[in-house]
Short mmCIF file of C-alpha atoms in Angstrom, two decimals:
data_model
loop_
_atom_site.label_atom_id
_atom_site.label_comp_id
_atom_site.label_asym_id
_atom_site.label_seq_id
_atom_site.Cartn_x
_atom_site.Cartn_y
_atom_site.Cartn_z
CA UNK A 13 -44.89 7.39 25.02
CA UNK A 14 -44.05 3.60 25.94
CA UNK A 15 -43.41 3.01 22.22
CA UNK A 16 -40.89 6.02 22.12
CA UNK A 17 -39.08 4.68 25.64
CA UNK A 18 -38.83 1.54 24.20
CA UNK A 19 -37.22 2.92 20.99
CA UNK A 20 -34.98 4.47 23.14
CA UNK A 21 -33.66 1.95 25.06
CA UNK A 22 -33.18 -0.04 21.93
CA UNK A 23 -31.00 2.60 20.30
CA UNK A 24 -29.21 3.33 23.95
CA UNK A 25 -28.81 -0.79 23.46
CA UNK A 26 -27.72 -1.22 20.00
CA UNK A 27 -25.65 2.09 20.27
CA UNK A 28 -23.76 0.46 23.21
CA UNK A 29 -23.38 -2.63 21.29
CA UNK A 30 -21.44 -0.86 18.44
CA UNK A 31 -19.35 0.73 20.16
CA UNK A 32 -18.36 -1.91 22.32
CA UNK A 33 -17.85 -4.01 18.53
CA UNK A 34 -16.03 -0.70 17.68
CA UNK A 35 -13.55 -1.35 19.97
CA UNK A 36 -12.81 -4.51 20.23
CA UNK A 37 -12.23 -4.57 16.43
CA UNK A 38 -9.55 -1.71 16.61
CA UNK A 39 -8.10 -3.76 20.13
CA UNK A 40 -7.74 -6.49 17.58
CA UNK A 41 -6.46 -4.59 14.51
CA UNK A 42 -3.96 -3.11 17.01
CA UNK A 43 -2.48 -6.50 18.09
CA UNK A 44 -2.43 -7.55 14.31
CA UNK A 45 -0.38 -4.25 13.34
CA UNK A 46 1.65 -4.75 16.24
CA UNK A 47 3.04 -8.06 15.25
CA UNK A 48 3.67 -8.07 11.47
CA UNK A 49 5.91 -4.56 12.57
CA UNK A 50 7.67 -6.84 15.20
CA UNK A 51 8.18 -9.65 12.33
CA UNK A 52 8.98 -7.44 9.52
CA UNK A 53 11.27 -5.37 11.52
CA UNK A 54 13.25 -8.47 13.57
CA UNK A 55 12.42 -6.70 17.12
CA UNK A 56 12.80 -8.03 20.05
CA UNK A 57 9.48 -6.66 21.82
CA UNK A 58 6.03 -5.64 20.40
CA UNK A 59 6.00 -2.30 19.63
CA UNK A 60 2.49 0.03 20.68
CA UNK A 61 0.19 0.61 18.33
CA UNK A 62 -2.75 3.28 18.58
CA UNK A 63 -5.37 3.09 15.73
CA UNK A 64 -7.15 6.76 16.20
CA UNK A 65 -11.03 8.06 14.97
CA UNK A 66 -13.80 6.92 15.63
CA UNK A 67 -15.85 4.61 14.69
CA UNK A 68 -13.10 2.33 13.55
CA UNK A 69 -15.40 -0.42 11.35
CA UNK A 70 -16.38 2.58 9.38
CA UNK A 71 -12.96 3.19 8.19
CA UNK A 72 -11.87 -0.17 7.41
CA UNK A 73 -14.91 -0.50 5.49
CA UNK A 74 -13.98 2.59 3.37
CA UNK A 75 -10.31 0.91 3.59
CA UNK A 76 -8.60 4.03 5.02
CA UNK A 77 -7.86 5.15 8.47
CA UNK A 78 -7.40 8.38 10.25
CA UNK A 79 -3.98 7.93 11.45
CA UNK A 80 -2.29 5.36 13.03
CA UNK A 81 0.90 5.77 15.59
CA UNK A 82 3.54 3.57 16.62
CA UNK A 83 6.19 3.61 18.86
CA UNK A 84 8.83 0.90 19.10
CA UNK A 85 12.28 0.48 20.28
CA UNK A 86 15.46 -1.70 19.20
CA UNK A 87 14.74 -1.67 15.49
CA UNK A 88 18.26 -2.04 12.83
CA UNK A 89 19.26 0.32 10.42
CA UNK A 90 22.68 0.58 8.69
CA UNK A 91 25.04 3.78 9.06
CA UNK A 92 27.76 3.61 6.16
CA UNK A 93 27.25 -0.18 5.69
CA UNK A 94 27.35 -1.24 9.59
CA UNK A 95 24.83 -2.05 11.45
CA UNK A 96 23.26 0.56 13.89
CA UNK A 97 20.37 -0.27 16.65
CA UNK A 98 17.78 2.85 16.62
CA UNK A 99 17.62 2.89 20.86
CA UNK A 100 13.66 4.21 20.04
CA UNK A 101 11.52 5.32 17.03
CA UNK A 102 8.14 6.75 16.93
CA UNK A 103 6.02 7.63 14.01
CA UNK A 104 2.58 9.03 13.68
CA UNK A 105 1.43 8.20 9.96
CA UNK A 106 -1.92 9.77 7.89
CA UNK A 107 -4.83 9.26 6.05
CA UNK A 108 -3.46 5.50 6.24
CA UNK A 109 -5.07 3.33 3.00
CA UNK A 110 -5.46 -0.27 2.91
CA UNK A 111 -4.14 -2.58 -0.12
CA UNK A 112 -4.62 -5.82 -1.14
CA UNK A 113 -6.38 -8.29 1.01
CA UNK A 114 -5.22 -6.25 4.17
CA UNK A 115 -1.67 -7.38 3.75
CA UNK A 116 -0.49 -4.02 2.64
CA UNK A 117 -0.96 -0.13 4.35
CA UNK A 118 0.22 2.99 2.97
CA UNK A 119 0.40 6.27 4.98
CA UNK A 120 0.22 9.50 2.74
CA UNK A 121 2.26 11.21 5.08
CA UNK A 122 4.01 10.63 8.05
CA UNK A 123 6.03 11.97 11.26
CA UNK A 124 8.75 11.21 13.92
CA UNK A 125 11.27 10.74 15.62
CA UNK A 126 14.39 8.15 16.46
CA UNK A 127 17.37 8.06 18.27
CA UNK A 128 20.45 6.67 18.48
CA UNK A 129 23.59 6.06 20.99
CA UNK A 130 26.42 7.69 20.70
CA UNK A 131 28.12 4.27 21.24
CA UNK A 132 26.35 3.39 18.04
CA UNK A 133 27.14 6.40 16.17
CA UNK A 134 30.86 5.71 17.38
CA UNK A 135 30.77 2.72 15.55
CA UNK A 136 29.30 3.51 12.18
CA UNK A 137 32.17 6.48 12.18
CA UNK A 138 34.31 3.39 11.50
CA UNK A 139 37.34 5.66 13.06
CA UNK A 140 38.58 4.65 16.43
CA UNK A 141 37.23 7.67 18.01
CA UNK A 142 34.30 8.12 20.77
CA UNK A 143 31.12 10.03 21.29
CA UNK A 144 29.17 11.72 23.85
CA UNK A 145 26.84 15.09 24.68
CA UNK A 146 29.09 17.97 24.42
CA UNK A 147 26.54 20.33 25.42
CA UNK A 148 24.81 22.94 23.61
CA UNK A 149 23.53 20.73 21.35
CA UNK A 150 26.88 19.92 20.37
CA UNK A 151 28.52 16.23 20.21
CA UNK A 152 31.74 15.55 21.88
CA UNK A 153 34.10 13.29 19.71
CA UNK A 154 37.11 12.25 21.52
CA UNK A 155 40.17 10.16 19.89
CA UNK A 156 43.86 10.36 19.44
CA UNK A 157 46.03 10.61 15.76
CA UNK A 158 50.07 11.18 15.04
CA UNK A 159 50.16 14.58 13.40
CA UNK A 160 53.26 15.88 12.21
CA UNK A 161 54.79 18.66 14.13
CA UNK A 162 52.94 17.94 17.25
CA UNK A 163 52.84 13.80 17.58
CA UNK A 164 50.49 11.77 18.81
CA UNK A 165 47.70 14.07 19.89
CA UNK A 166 44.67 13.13 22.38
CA UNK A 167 42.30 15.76 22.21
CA UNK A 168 38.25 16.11 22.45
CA UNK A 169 36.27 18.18 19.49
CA UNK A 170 32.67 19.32 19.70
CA UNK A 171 31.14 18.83 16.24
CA UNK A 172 28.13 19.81 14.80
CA UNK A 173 25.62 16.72 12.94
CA UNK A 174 23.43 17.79 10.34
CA UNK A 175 21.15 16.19 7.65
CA UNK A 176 22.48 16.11 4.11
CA UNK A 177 20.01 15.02 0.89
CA UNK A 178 17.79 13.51 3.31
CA UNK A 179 19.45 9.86 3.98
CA UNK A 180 23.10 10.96 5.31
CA UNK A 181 24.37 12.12 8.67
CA UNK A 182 26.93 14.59 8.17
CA UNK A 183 29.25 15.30 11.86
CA UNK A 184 31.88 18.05 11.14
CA UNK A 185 34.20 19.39 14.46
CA UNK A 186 33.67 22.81 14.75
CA UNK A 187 37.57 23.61 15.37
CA UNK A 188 40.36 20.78 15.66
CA UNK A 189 43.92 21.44 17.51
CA UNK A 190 46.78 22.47 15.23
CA UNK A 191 44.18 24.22 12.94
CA UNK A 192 46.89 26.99 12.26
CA UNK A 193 49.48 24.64 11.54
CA UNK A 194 49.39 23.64 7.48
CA UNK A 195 48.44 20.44 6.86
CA UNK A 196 47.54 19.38 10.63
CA UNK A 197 43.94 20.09 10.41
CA UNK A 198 43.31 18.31 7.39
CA UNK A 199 44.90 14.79 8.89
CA UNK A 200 42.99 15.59 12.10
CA UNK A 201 39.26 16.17 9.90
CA UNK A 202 40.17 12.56 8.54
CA UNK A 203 39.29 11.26 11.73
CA UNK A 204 36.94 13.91 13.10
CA UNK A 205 34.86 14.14 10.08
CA UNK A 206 32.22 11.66 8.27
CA UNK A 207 29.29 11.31 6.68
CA UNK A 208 27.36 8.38 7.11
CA UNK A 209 24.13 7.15 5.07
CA UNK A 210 21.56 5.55 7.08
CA UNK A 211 19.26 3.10 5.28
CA UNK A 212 16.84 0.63 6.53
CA UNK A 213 14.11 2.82 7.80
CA UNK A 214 10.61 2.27 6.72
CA UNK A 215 9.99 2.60 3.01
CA UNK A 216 9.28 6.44 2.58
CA UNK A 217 10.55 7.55 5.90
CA UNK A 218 13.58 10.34 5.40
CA UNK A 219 15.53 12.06 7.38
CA UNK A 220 14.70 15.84 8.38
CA UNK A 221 16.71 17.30 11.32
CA UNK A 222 19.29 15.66 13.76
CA UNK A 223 19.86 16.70 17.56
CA UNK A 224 22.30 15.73 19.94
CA UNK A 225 20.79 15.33 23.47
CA UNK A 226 21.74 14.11 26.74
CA UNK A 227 20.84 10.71 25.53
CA UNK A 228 21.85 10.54 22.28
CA UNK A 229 21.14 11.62 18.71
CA UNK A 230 17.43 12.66 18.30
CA UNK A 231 16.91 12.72 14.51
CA UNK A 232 13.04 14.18 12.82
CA UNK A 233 11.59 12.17 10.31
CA UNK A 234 9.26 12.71 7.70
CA UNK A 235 7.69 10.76 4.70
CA UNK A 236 5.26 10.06 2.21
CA UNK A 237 3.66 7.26 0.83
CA UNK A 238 5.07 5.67 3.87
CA UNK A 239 4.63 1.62 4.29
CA UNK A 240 3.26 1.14 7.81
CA UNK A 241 4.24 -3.01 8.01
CA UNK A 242 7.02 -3.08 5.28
#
C-alpha cells in the first residue's frame, strides 16, 4: 500500500509538472504568434492570440494544432487601389500545420470576421460622397451632382453592399432621385454606385457576406489553406 501511495503521488507530481510545462509552452508559442502577425501585418498593437487543445507539446510534436484564434485591430488592406484600415478582424483558423523550421503555418480552413468605417469605405468609393448606417441593414450614402433637368441635387440614398466573386464589395442605391426622368438616374448611379476590390487580407482569406451595422461594415470571411503569419 505505501508503494502504491507513493506511485501516486509521483504521477499526481509529474502529472502537475506537465501540465504546468504544457502551458507555459503554449503562453510562449502565443507571444511568438502574436508578434510575427504584428510584424508581418505593420500593426500598431499586438494582436491576441489563443492556441486551443490540450496538451499543447503533443501537437507541436505531431506539427499540427487544433485551432488557433486571433483577434487584432488596425490592420491595412486596399479597396480599389487605396488604402483602407480594417477598424477590427478576427479569425478562428483549423487543423493548423506547421512548415519548415516553424517559420511557416497553414490553416486548412478558416473563419471571421472584419470591419470597416464608413469613413473608410467613403474613401475607397473615390467619389466625393459620404457614408453612414441607414438602418435596416442598409447604408446611407449622401453627396451632391449637377443633373440635367433638376441641377445641382443634394440628396441621401440607402444602398445595399453585397459580395461579388469573393474579393469585391459591390454598394448599389436602392432608388436615386430623378429615377423617372431619362438619363438622370444613370448620371446619379455614377456617383452612387461602385464596386471596390479589397486585397491585402491574409493569403487564403475571402470574402463571404457584408453587413452594415451601427458601427460600420461587418464583412464574413472564410478560407482555406489560410497562412496564419503571412
Amino acid at each position: 500500500m505505501r508503494a502504491l501511495r507513493i506511485l501516486l503521488i509521483t504521477a499526481v507530481i509529474l502529472g502537475g509538472l506537465f501540465v504546468a510545462a504544457d502551458r507555459l509552452a503554449v503562453n510562449y508559442a502565443e507571444g511568438e504568434v502574436a508578434d510575427r502577425i504584428k510584424a508581418s501585418r505593420g500593426l500598431s498593437s499586438t494582436p491576441e492570440v489563443s492556441i486551443e487543445g490540450f496538451p499543447f507539446l503533443t501537437q507541436v510534436a505531431g506539427r499540427e494544432l487544433d485551432q488557433v484564434d486571433i483577434a487584432l485591430t488596425g490592420a491595412e488592406a486596399s479597396a480599389g487601389g487605396r488604402s483602407v484600415r480594417i477598424t477590427e478582424m478576427d479569425a478562428s483558423l483549423r487543423d493548423v500545420r506547421i512548415e519548415g523550421n516553424f517559420d511557416r503555418a497553414i490553416a486548412a480552413t478558416a473563419t471571421g470576421t472584419a470591419r470597416i468605417s464608413y469613413g473608410d469605405l467613403g474613401a475607397a468609393s473615390q467619389e466625393d460622397v459620404t457614408l453612414a448606417y441607414g438602418d435596416n441593414g442598409k447604408v446611407k450614402l449622401t453627396g451632391s451632382i449637377e443633373v440635367p433637368v433638376l441641377g445641382k441635387v443634394s440628396e441621401s440614398v440607402l444602398s445595399t453592399v453585397s459580395v461579388v466573386d469573393g474579393d469585391t464589395l459591390r454598394v448599389r442605391a436602392d432608388k436615386v432621385p430623378g429615377d423617372a426622368i431619362p438619363g438622370v438616374e444613370e448620371k446619379i448611379r455614377q456617383r452612387t454606385d461602385f464596386d471596390r476590390t479589397i486585397s491585402g487580407l491574409p493569403e487564403g482569406l475571402v470574402l463571404q457576406k457584408a453587413e452594415a451595422t451601427t458601427d460600420g461594415l461587418k464583412i464574413t470571411l472564410t478560407g482555406k489553406d489560410v497562412s496564419l503569419a503571412g
